[in-house]
Amino acid sequence: AEACYSASAGGTSVCPNGQRSQTGPGAGDHCPRGTSGCDHGTHVAGIAAGRGSSFSGVAPDADVIAVQVFTQFEGFSSCFPSPSPCVGAYTSDIISGLEFVYAQRTERNVAAANMSLGGGTSTVPCDSDPTKPIIDNLRSAGIATVISSGNGGNSNGIGAPGCISTAITVGSTDDGSLGTGTDVVSSFSNSDTFLDLLAPGRWIESSIPDGGYSNYSGTSMTAPHVAGAWALLKGKKPDATVDEVFNALANTGVPIRDSRNGLTKPRIPVDAALDALDGGGP
């Protein structure tokens, strides 16, 4: 299943048909190369479920429902600090994308909806955000909405919509890649008491359009680690609730202390979580 929701409130649609929405084969294709940010979704999808002769995502046997929710903008004021043209997402398009995923639940075994996006900073859960109702609907259907915490380097705030209390919000740790530390909270990663999980997010190699690979950093790279892990755990126990999968990941997590705020959060360990789910064995 594929869909695109773009330019609902202005800007240029990046849906392949040039319209504000599209569903069906090809609808979830990446936006035009040369536009800043158009490698992003492919890189994220590769982390969650990539499969190849020399590369694997977290859940290589999982399928991806590709949903494009970005819009193209031009000009310094719209794109800074990224070069122009660039992409950004309207909340209304994000909601439409999540509603599309929710509609797939009766025909497809959907484990998680990944959202490697967001903006702003909230120091408390932002449950007035208009995205919360559809996140709650997904959760009630056993589907987790996994969201990156944001890259502002805040030690007491999380970006929206990751600040929604019923989402699974993920911050970044370094994993030793390219000379970084191991199991250290990344300096760019937003954090607060209501952050849920940690996963690797600095210098993560994954796929980019047209068959290439690249190392990217950001909490955008952390969320698909968790979404892929969610697919693996749901593969072991298809009827597991969001709480059951979350508890398996969190309770077996490696405790990582953030020196900026003294908070300790669990960095996911997929093998241990699989062993722990429902008290089962390896």
PDB file of C-alpha atoms in Angstrom:
ATOM      1  CA  ALA A   1       0.000   0.000   0.000  1.00  0.00           C
ATOM      2  CA  GLU A   2       1.266   3.495  -0.841  1.00  0.00           C
ATOM      3  CA  ALA A   3      -0.079   7.012  -0.427  1.00  0.00           C
ATOM      4  CA  CYS A   4       0.891  10.670  -0.731  1.00  0.00           C
ATOM      5  CA  TYR A   5      -0.567  13.739   0.998  1.00  0.00           C
ATOM      6  CA  SER A   6       1.148  16.987   0.093  1.00  0.00           C
ATOM      7  CA  ALA A   7       0.659  20.762  -0.064  1.00  0.00           C
ATOM      8  CA  SER A   8      -2.672  20.779   1.776  1.00  0.00           C
ATOM      9  CA  ALA A   9      -2.033  24.362   2.924  1.00  0.00           C
ATOM     10  CA  GLY A  10       0.328  25.740   0.288  1.00  0.00           C
ATOM     11  CA  GLY A  11       3.661  25.012  -1.336  1.00  0.00           C
ATOM     12  CA  THR A  12       4.262  22.609  -4.206  1.00  0.00           C
ATOM     13  CA  SER A  13       2.932  19.068  -4.109  1.00  0.00           C
ATOM     14  CA  VAL A  14       5.510  16.311  -4.443  1.00  0.00           C
ATOM     15  CA  CYS A  15       2.933  13.604  -5.138  1.00  0.00           C
ATOM     16  CA  PRO A  16       3.879  11.836  -8.393  1.00  0.00           C
ATOM     17  CA  ASN A  17       0.543  12.851  -9.939  1.00  0.00           C
ATOM     18  CA  GLY A  18       1.109  16.522  -9.040  1.00  0.00           C
ATOM     19  CA  GLN A  19      -2.085  16.603  -6.981  1.00  0.00           C
ATOM     20  CA  ARG A  20      -2.555  17.067  -3.244  1.00  0.00           C
ATOM     21  CA  SER A  21      -3.216  13.380  -2.662  1.00  0.00           C
ATOM     22  CA  GLN A  22      -2.602  10.063  -4.349  1.00  0.00           C
ATOM     23  CA  THR A  23      -2.950   6.409  -3.389  1.00  0.00           C
ATOM     24  CA  GLY A  24      -1.897   3.226  -5.121  1.00  0.00           C
ATOM     25  CA  PRO A  25       1.308   1.892  -6.688  1.00  0.00           C
ATOM     26  CA  GLY A  26       4.046   4.532  -6.896  1.00  0.00           C
ATOM     27  CA  ALA A  27       2.229   7.079  -4.722  1.00  0.00           C
ATOM     28  CA  GLY A  28       4.786   6.810  -1.918  1.00  0.00           C
ATOM     29  CA  ASP A  29       7.832   7.400  -4.138  1.00  0.00           C
ATOM     30  CA  HIS A  30      10.534   9.775  -2.892  1.00  0.00           C
ATOM     31  CA  CYS A  31      10.229  13.452  -3.808  1.00  0.00           C
ATOM     32  CA  PRO A  32      12.392  14.903  -6.631  1.00  0.00           C
ATOM     33  CA  ARG A  33      16.137  14.474  -6.219  1.00  0.00           C
ATOM     34  CA  GLY A  34      17.886  17.822  -5.850  1.00  0.00           C
ATOM     35  CA  THR A  35      15.313  18.975  -3.292  1.00  0.00           C
ATOM     36  CA  SER A  36      16.851  19.119   0.182  1.00  0.00           C
ATOM     37  CA  GLY A  37      15.498  16.294   2.328  1.00  0.00           C
ATOM     38  CA  CYS A  38      14.355  13.939  -0.422  1.00  0.00           C
ATOM     39  CA  ASP A  39      16.816  11.208   0.593  1.00  0.00           C
ATOM     40  CA  HIS A  40      15.381  11.224   4.102  1.00  0.00           C
ATOM     41  CA  GLY A  41      12.415   8.862   3.808  1.00  0.00           C
ATOM     42  CA  THR A  42      14.365   6.228   1.885  1.00  0.00           C
ATOM     43  CA  HIS A  43      17.136   6.324   4.501  1.00  0.00           C
ATOM     44  CA  VAL A  44      14.602   5.931   7.307  1.00  0.00           C
ATOM     45  CA  ALA A  45      12.792   3.059   5.556  1.00  0.00           C
ATOM     46  CA  GLY A  46      16.097   1.269   4.998  1.00  0.00           C
ATOM     47  CA  ILE A  47      16.914   1.382   8.710  1.00  0.00           C
ATOM     48  CA  ALA A  48      13.549  -0.140   9.591  1.00  0.00           C
ATOM     49  CA  ALA A  49      13.248  -2.802   6.913  1.00  0.00           C
ATOM     50  CA  GLY A  50      16.039  -2.630   4.337  1.00  0.00           C
ATOM     51  CA  ARG A  51      17.170  -5.847   2.722  1.00  0.00           C
ATOM     52  CA  GLY A  52      20.077  -6.421   0.359  1.00  0.00           C
ATOM     53  CA  SER A  53      23.195  -8.471  -0.318  1.00  0.00           C
ATOM     54  CA  SER A  54      25.448  -6.161   1.718  1.00  0.00           C
ATOM     55  CA  PHE A  55      22.980  -4.262   3.903  1.00  0.00           C
ATOM     56  CA  SER A  56      20.187  -5.080   6.299  1.00  0.00           C
ATOM     57  CA  GLY A  57      17.716  -3.023   8.253  1.00  0.00           C
ATOM     58  CA  VAL A  58      16.434  -4.057  11.663  1.00  0.00           C
ATOM     59  CA  ALA A  59      13.521  -6.120  10.263  1.00  0.00           C
ATOM     60  CA  PRO A  60      14.547  -7.191   6.739  1.00  0.00           C
ATOM     61  CA  ASP A  61      11.550  -9.519   6.316  1.00  0.00           C
ATOM     62  CA  ALA A  62       9.056  -6.751   7.094  1.00  0.00           C
ATOM     63  CA  ASP A  63       7.154  -4.838   4.432  1.00  0.00           C
ATOM     64  CA  VAL A  64       6.876  -1.050   4.231  1.00  0.00           C
ATOM     65  CA  ILE A  65       3.721   0.976   3.685  1.00  0.00           C
ATOM     66  CA  ALA A  66       5.250   4.055   2.053  1.00  0.00           C
ATOM     67  CA  VAL A  67       3.376   7.271   2.838  1.00  0.00           C
ATOM     68  CA  GLN A  68       4.730  10.596   1.545  1.00  0.00           C
ATOM     69  CA  VAL A  69       3.591  13.545   3.689  1.00  0.00           C
ATOM     70  CA  PHE A  70       6.018  16.271   2.653  1.00  0.00           C
ATOM     71  CA  THR A  71       5.605  19.456   0.607  1.00  0.00           C
ATOM     72  CA  GLN A  72       8.218  21.351  -1.402  1.00  0.00           C
ATOM     73  CA  PHE A  73       9.104  24.934  -0.468  1.00  0.00           C
ATOM     74  CA  GLU A  74      11.472  27.463  -1.981  1.00  0.00           C
ATOM     75  CA  GLY A  75      13.388  30.446  -0.660  1.00  0.00           C
ATOM     76  CA  PHE A  76      15.714  31.258   2.203  1.00  0.00           C
ATOM     77  CA  SER A  77      12.995  32.113   4.706  1.00  0.00           C
ATOM     78  CA  SER A  78      11.194  28.802   4.157  1.00  0.00           C
ATOM     79  CA  CYS A  79      14.230  26.529   4.032  1.00  0.00           C
ATOM     80  CA  PHE A  80      16.979  27.914   6.290  1.00  0.00           C
ATOM     81  CA  PRO A  81      19.229  26.290   7.457  1.00  0.00           C
ATOM     82  CA  SER A  82      18.636  23.796   4.615  1.00  0.00           C
ATOM     83  CA  PRO A  83      19.306  24.872   1.023  1.00  0.00           C
ATOM     84  CA  SER A  84      16.379  25.797  -1.223  1.00  0.00           C
ATOM     85  CA  PRO A  85      14.298  24.032  -2.480  1.00  0.00           C
ATOM     86  CA  CYS A  86      13.459  21.996   0.605  1.00  0.00           C
ATOM     87  CA  VAL A  87      10.606  19.968   2.084  1.00  0.00           C
ATOM     88  CA  GLY A  88       8.461  20.302   5.197  1.00  0.00           C
ATOM     89  CA  ALA A  89       5.276  18.643   6.404  1.00  0.00           C
ATOM     90  CA  TYR A  90       1.893  20.135   7.282  1.00  0.00           C
ATOM     91  CA  THR A  91       0.117  18.640  10.299  1.00  0.00           C
ATOM     92  CA  SER A  92      -2.983  18.041   8.198  1.00  0.00           C
ATOM     93  CA  ASP A  93      -0.976  15.914   5.734  1.00  0.00           C
ATOM     94  CA  ILE A  94       0.631  13.970   8.590  1.00  0.00           C
ATOM     95  CA  ILE A  95      -2.818  13.217   9.992  1.00  0.00           C
ATOM     96  CA  SER A  96      -4.038  12.089   6.560  1.00  0.00           C
ATOM     97  CA  GLY A  97      -1.049   9.764   6.298  1.00  0.00           C
ATOM     98  CA  LEU A  98      -1.727   8.223   9.702  1.00  0.00           C
ATOM     99  CA  GLU A  99      -5.396   7.826   8.832  1.00  0.00           C
ATOM    100  CA  PHE A 100      -4.343   5.940   5.701  1.00  0.00           C
ATOM    101  CA  VAL A 101      -2.234   3.592   7.836  1.00  0.00           C
ATOM    102  CA  TYR A 102      -5.158   3.091  10.226  1.00  0.00           C
ATOM    103  CA  ALA A 103      -7.367   2.154   7.291  1.00  0.00           C
ATOM    104  CA  GLN A 104      -4.942  -0.658   6.358  1.00  0.00           C
ATOM    105  CA  ARG A 105      -5.321  -2.413   9.713  1.00  0.00           C
ATOM    106  CA  THR A 106      -8.042  -4.856   8.603  1.00  0.00           C
ATOM    107  CA  GLU A 107      -6.117  -6.109   5.559  1.00  0.00           C
ATOM    108  CA  ARG A 108      -2.506  -5.834   6.740  1.00  0.00           C
ATOM    109  CA  ASN A 109      -0.719  -6.742   9.953  1.00  0.00           C
ATOM    110  CA  VAL A 110       0.611  -3.256  10.725  1.00  0.00           C
ATOM    111  CA  ALA A 111       3.154  -3.168  13.565  1.00  0.00           C
ATOM    112  CA  ALA A 112       4.113   0.498  13.764  1.00  0.00           C
ATOM    113  CA  ALA A 113       3.825   3.855  12.061  1.00  0.00           C
ATOM    114  CA  ASN A 114       7.203   5.605  11.923  1.00  0.00           C
ATOM    115  CA  MET A 115       7.381   9.414  11.922  1.00  0.00           C
ATOM    116  CA  SER A 116      10.912  10.752  11.645  1.00  0.00           C
ATOM    117  CA  LEU A 117       9.774  14.355  11.698  1.00  0.00           C
ATOM    118  CA  GLY A 118       8.782  17.179  14.024  1.00  0.00           C
ATOM    119  CA  GLY A 119       9.539  20.671  15.194  1.00  0.00           C
ATOM    120  CA  GLY A 120       9.498  23.099  18.080  1.00  0.00           C
ATOM    121  CA  THR A 121      10.081  22.176  21.713  1.00  0.00           C
ATOM    122  CA  SER A 122       7.603  21.266  24.431  1.00  0.00           C
ATOM    123  CA  THR A 123       8.601  20.893  28.076  1.00  0.00           C
ATOM    124  CA  VAL A 124       5.390  18.997  28.925  1.00  0.00           C
ATOM    125  CA  PRO A 125       3.374  16.376  27.026  1.00  0.00           C
ATOM    126  CA  CYS A 126       1.559  18.149  24.181  1.00  0.00           C
ATOM    127  CA  ASP A 127      -1.694  16.234  24.265  1.00  0.00           C
ATOM    128  CA  SER A 128      -3.623  19.122  22.730  1.00  0.00           C
ATOM    129  CA  ASP A 129      -1.768  18.457  19.456  1.00  0.00           C
ATOM    130  CA  PRO A 130      -4.303  17.643  16.701  1.00  0.00           C
ATOM    131  CA  THR A 131      -2.335  14.521  15.783  1.00  0.00           C
ATOM    132  CA  LYS A 132      -3.181  12.820  19.101  1.00  0.00           C
ATOM    133  CA  PRO A 133      -6.638  11.406  18.193  1.00  0.00           C
ATOM    134  CA  ILE A 134      -5.338   9.361  15.265  1.00  0.00           C
ATOM    135  CA  ILE A 135      -2.301   8.249  17.294  1.00  0.00           C
ATOM    136  CA  ASP A 136      -4.740   7.067  19.973  1.00  0.00           C
ATOM    137  CA  ASN A 137      -6.853   5.241  17.372  1.00  0.00           C
ATOM    138  CA  LEU A 138      -3.765   3.467  16.051  1.00  0.00           C
ATOM    139  CA  ARG A 139      -2.704   2.524  19.565  1.00  0.00           C
ATOM    140  CA  SER A 140      -6.138   1.088  20.324  1.00  0.00           C
ATOM    141  CA  ALA A 141      -5.704  -1.112  17.243  1.00  0.00           C
ATOM    142  CA  GLY A 142      -2.343  -2.371  18.517  1.00  0.00           C
ATOM    143  CA  ILE A 143      -0.273  -0.105  16.245  1.00  0.00           C
ATOM    144  CA  ALA A 144       2.479   2.017  17.798  1.00  0.00           C
ATOM    145  CA  THR A 145       3.276   5.476  16.449  1.00  0.00           C
ATOM    146  CA  VAL A 146       7.053   5.826  16.806  1.00  0.00           C
ATOM    147  CA  ILE A 147       8.345   9.403  16.604  1.00  0.00           C
ATOM    148  CA  SER A 148      11.777  11.020  16.776  1.00  0.00           C
ATOM    149  CA  SER A 149      12.383  13.367  19.738  1.00  0.00           C
ATOM    150  CA  GLY A 150      14.009  16.134  17.660  1.00  0.00           C
ATOM    151  CA  ASN A 151      17.500  17.449  17.028  1.00  0.00           C
ATOM    152  CA  GLY A 152      17.535  20.705  18.992  1.00  0.00           C
ATOM    153  CA  GLY A 153      19.924  19.439  21.665  1.00  0.00           C
ATOM    154  CA  ASN A 154      17.374  20.296  24.356  1.00  0.00           C
ATOM    155  CA  SER A 155      17.753  18.529  27.695  1.00  0.00           C
ATOM    156  CA  ASN A 156      14.303  19.601  28.917  1.00  0.00           C
ATOM    157  CA  GLY A 157      12.010  19.482  25.911  1.00  0.00           C
ATOM    158  CA  ILE A 158      10.829  17.336  23.009  1.00  0.00           C
ATOM    159  CA  GLY A 159       9.623  18.353  19.560  1.00  0.00           C
ATOM    160  CA  ALA A 160       6.042  17.946  18.356  1.00  0.00           C
ATOM    161  CA  PRO A 161       4.409  15.562  17.643  1.00  0.00           C
ATOM    162  CA  GLY A 162       6.862  13.396  19.593  1.00  0.00           C
ATOM    163  CA  CYS A 163       5.763  15.160  22.773  1.00  0.00           C
ATOM    164  CA  ILE A 164       2.343  13.442  22.581  1.00  0.00           C
ATOM    165  CA  SER A 165       2.062  11.135  25.589  1.00  0.00           C
ATOM    166  CA  THR A 166       0.564   8.194  23.688  1.00  0.00           C
ATOM    167  CA  ALA A 167       3.314   8.159  21.047  1.00  0.00           C
ATOM    168  CA  ILE A 168       6.545   6.176  21.468  1.00  0.00           C
ATOM    169  CA  THR A 169       9.227   8.862  21.415  1.00  0.00           C
ATOM    170  CA  VAL A 170      12.857   8.020  20.701  1.00  0.00           C
ATOM    171  CA  GLY A 171      16.099   9.875  21.413  1.00  0.00           C
ATOM    172  CA  SER A 172      19.561   9.207  20.027  1.00  0.00           C
ATOM    173  CA  THR A 173      22.682   7.469  21.296  1.00  0.00           C
ATOM    174  CA  ASP A 174      26.068   7.176  19.648  1.00  0.00           C
ATOM    175  CA  ASP A 175      27.078   3.619  18.770  1.00  0.00           C
ATOM    176  CA  GLY A 176      30.814   4.012  18.173  1.00  0.00           C
ATOM    177  CA  SER A 177      30.495   4.784  14.456  1.00  0.00           C
ATOM    178  CA  LEU A 178      33.180   6.981  12.880  1.00  0.00           C
ATOM    179  CA  GLY A 179      34.993   7.627  16.164  1.00  0.00           C
ATOM    180  CA  THR A 180      31.981   8.464  18.351  1.00  0.00           C
ATOM    181  CA  GLY A 181      31.449   7.048  21.827  1.00  0.00           C
ATOM    182  CA  THR A 182      29.369   3.976  22.536  1.00  0.00           C
ATOM    183  CA  ASP A 183      26.066   4.197  24.400  1.00  0.00           C
ATOM    184  CA  VAL A 184      26.417   7.937  24.971  1.00  0.00           C
ATOM    185  CA  VAL A 185      23.442  10.243  24.448  1.00  0.00           C
ATOM    186  CA  SER A 186      24.017  12.230  21.253  1.00  0.00           C
ATOM    187  CA  SER A 187      24.551  15.946  21.806  1.00  0.00           C
ATOM    188  CA  PHE A 188      21.812  16.894  19.307  1.00  0.00           C
ATOM    189  CA  SER A 189      19.142  14.655  20.836  1.00  0.00           C
ATOM    190  CA  ASN A 190      16.156  16.256  22.590  1.00  0.00           C
ATOM    191  CA  SER A 191      15.301  14.780  25.973  1.00  0.00           C
ATOM    192  CA  ASP A 192      12.884  15.168  28.868  1.00  0.00           C
ATOM    193  CA  THR A 193      11.219  13.035  31.509  1.00  0.00           C
ATOM    194  CA  PHE A 194       8.582  11.887  29.001  1.00  0.00           C
ATOM    195  CA  LEU A 195      11.108  10.533  26.477  1.00  0.00           C
ATOM    196  CA  ASP A 196      10.408   6.799  26.088  1.00  0.00           C
ATOM    197  CA  LEU A 197      13.370   5.043  24.493  1.00  0.00           C
ATOM    198  CA  LEU A 198      16.856   5.503  23.079  1.00  0.00           C
ATOM    199  CA  ALA A 199      18.325   3.975  19.918  1.00  0.00           C
ATOM    200  CA  PRO A 200      21.388   4.577  17.723  1.00  0.00           C
ATOM    201  CA  GLY A 201      21.184   7.801  15.747  1.00  0.00           C
ATOM    202  CA  ARG A 202      24.642   9.135  14.879  1.00  0.00           C
ATOM    203  CA  TRP A 203      26.335   8.124  11.621  1.00  0.00           C
ATOM    204  CA  ILE A 204      23.843   5.453  10.644  1.00  0.00           C
ATOM    205  CA  GLU A 205      24.407   3.914   7.226  1.00  0.00           C
ATOM    206  CA  SER A 206      21.277   3.212   5.221  1.00  0.00           C
ATOM    207  CA  SER A 207      19.820   3.353   1.752  1.00  0.00           C
ATOM    208  CA  ILE A 208      19.197   6.463  -0.322  1.00  0.00           C
ATOM    209  CA  PRO A 209      17.314   6.711  -3.632  1.00  0.00           C
ATOM    210  CA  ASP A 210      18.755   5.217  -6.823  1.00  0.00           C
ATOM    211  CA  GLY A 211      20.551   2.342  -5.128  1.00  0.00           C
ATOM    212  CA  GLY A 212      23.080   4.203  -2.994  1.00  0.00           C
ATOM    213  CA  TYR A 213      23.936   4.298   0.710  1.00  0.00           C
ATOM    214  CA  SER A 214      24.929   7.103   3.047  1.00  0.00           C
ATOM    215  CA  ASN A 215      25.663   7.811   6.719  1.00  0.00           C
ATOM    216  CA  TYR A 216      23.202  10.236   8.312  1.00  0.00           C
ATOM    217  CA  SER A 217      22.762  11.454  11.877  1.00  0.00           C
ATOM    218  CA  GLY A 218      19.698  12.599  13.786  1.00  0.00           C
ATOM    219  CA  THR A 219      16.823  11.351  15.864  1.00  0.00           C
ATOM    220  CA  SER A 220      15.157  10.607  12.515  1.00  0.00           C
ATOM    221  CA  MET A 221      17.518   7.625  12.415  1.00  0.00           C
ATOM    222  CA  THR A 222      16.499   6.419  15.889  1.00  0.00           C
ATOM    223  CA  ALA A 223      12.749   6.044  15.338  1.00  0.00           C
ATOM    224  CA  PRO A 224      13.076   3.438  12.539  1.00  0.00           C
ATOM    225  CA  HIS A 225      15.378   1.340  14.733  1.00  0.00           C
ATOM    226  CA  VAL A 226      12.447   1.130  17.153  1.00  0.00           C
ATOM    227  CA  ALA A 227       9.815   0.682  14.423  1.00  0.00           C
ATOM    228  CA  GLY A 228      11.846  -2.183  12.964  1.00  0.00           C
ATOM    229  CA  ALA A 229      12.224  -3.721  16.424  1.00  0.00           C
ATOM    230  CA  TRP A 230       8.466  -3.385  16.858  1.00  0.00           C
ATOM    231  CA  ALA A 231       7.914  -5.403  13.688  1.00  0.00           C
ATOM    232  CA  LEU A 232      10.214  -8.146  14.952  1.00  0.00           C
ATOM    233  CA  LEU A 233       8.434  -8.394  18.298  1.00  0.00           C
ATOM    234  CA  LYS A 234       5.008  -8.360  16.646  1.00  0.00           C
ATOM    235  CA  GLY A 235       6.299 -11.110  14.373  1.00  0.00           C
ATOM    236  CA  LYS A 236       6.902 -13.232  17.464  1.00  0.00           C
ATOM    237  CA  LYS A 237       3.594 -12.313  19.123  1.00  0.00           C
ATOM    238  CA  PRO A 238       1.183 -10.823  16.549  1.00  0.00           C
ATOM    239  CA  ASP A 239      -1.509 -10.031  19.103  1.00  0.00           C
ATOM    240  CA  ALA A 240       0.834  -8.141  21.446  1.00  0.00           C
ATOM    241  CA  THR A 241      -0.487  -4.783  22.600  1.00  0.00           C
ATOM    242  CA  VAL A 242       1.495  -1.570  22.321  1.00  0.00           C
ATOM    243  CA  ASP A 243       2.109  -1.716  26.063  1.00  0.00           C
ATOM    244  CA  GLU A 244       3.421  -5.294  25.888  1.00  0.00           C
ATOM    245  CA  VAL A 245       5.924  -4.521  23.138  1.00  0.00           C
ATOM    246  CA  PHE A 246       6.988  -1.280  24.784  1.00  0.00           C
ATOM    247  CA  ASN A 247       7.526  -2.992  28.135  1.00  0.00           C
ATOM    248  CA  ALA A 248       9.625  -5.714  26.520  1.00  0.00           C
ATOM    249  CA  LEU A 249      11.873  -3.082  24.928  1.00  0.00           C
ATOM    250  CA  ALA A 250      12.011  -0.764  27.934  1.00  0.00           C
ATOM    251  CA  ASN A 251      12.410  -3.355  30.686  1.00  0.00           C
ATOM    252  CA  THR A 252      15.298  -5.093  28.942  1.00  0.00           C
ATOM    253  CA  GLY A 253      16.883  -1.833  27.775  1.00  0.00           C
ATOM    254  CA  VAL A 254      20.452  -0.858  28.520  1.00  0.00           C
ATOM    255  CA  PRO A 255      20.198   2.075  30.968  1.00  0.00           C
ATOM    256  CA  ILE A 256      21.930   5.155  29.538  1.00  0.00           C
ATOM    257  CA  ARG A 257      22.363   8.260  31.664  1.00  0.00           C
ATOM    258  CA  ASP A 258      22.117  11.643  29.966  1.00  0.00           C
ATOM    259  CA  SER A 259      24.801  13.777  31.603  1.00  0.00           C
ATOM    260  CA  ARG A 260      22.960  16.964  30.599  1.00  0.00           C
ATOM    261  CA  ASN A 261      19.921  16.348  32.814  1.00  0.00           C
ATOM    262  CA  GLY A 262      20.718  13.250  34.866  1.00  0.00           C
ATOM    263  CA  LEU A 263      17.875  11.254  33.290  1.00  0.00           C
ATOM    264  CA  THR A 264      18.405   7.558  32.593  1.00  0.00           C
ATOM    265  CA  LYS A 265      16.511   6.008  29.680  1.00  0.00           C
ATOM    266  CA  PRO A 266      16.651   2.528  28.068  1.00  0.00           C
ATOM    267  CA  ARG A 267      18.567   1.960  24.855  1.00  0.00           C
ATOM    268  CA  ILE A 268      16.716  -0.830  23.060  1.00  0.00           C
ATOM    269  CA  PRO A 269      18.236  -4.351  22.909  1.00  0.00           C
ATOM    270  CA  VAL A 270      16.270  -6.252  20.278  1.00  0.00           C
ATOM    271  CA  ASP A 271      17.494  -9.749  21.171  1.00  0.00           C
ATOM    272  CA  ALA A 272      16.754  -9.358  24.886  1.00  0.00           C
ATOM    273  CA  ALA A 273      13.337  -7.851  24.147  1.00  0.00           C
ATOM    274  CA  LEU A 274      12.432 -10.799  21.911  1.00  0.00           C
ATOM    275  CA  ASP A 275      13.450 -13.204  24.669  1.00  0.00           C
ATOM    276  CA  ALA A 276      11.394 -11.290  27.231  1.00  0.00           C
ATOM    277  CA  LEU A 277       8.197 -10.846  25.234  1.00  0.00           C
ATOM    278  CA  ASP A 278       5.457 -12.870  26.893  1.00  0.00           C
ATOM    279  CA  GLY A 279       8.070 -14.707  28.958  1.00  0.00           C
ATOM    280  CA  GLY A 280       9.079 -16.671  25.873  1.00  0.00           C
ATOM    281  CA  GLY A 281      12.445 -18.123  24.963  1.00  0.00           C
ATOM    282  CA  PRO A 282      14.838 -17.026  22.204  1.00  0.00           C
TER     283      PRO A 282
END
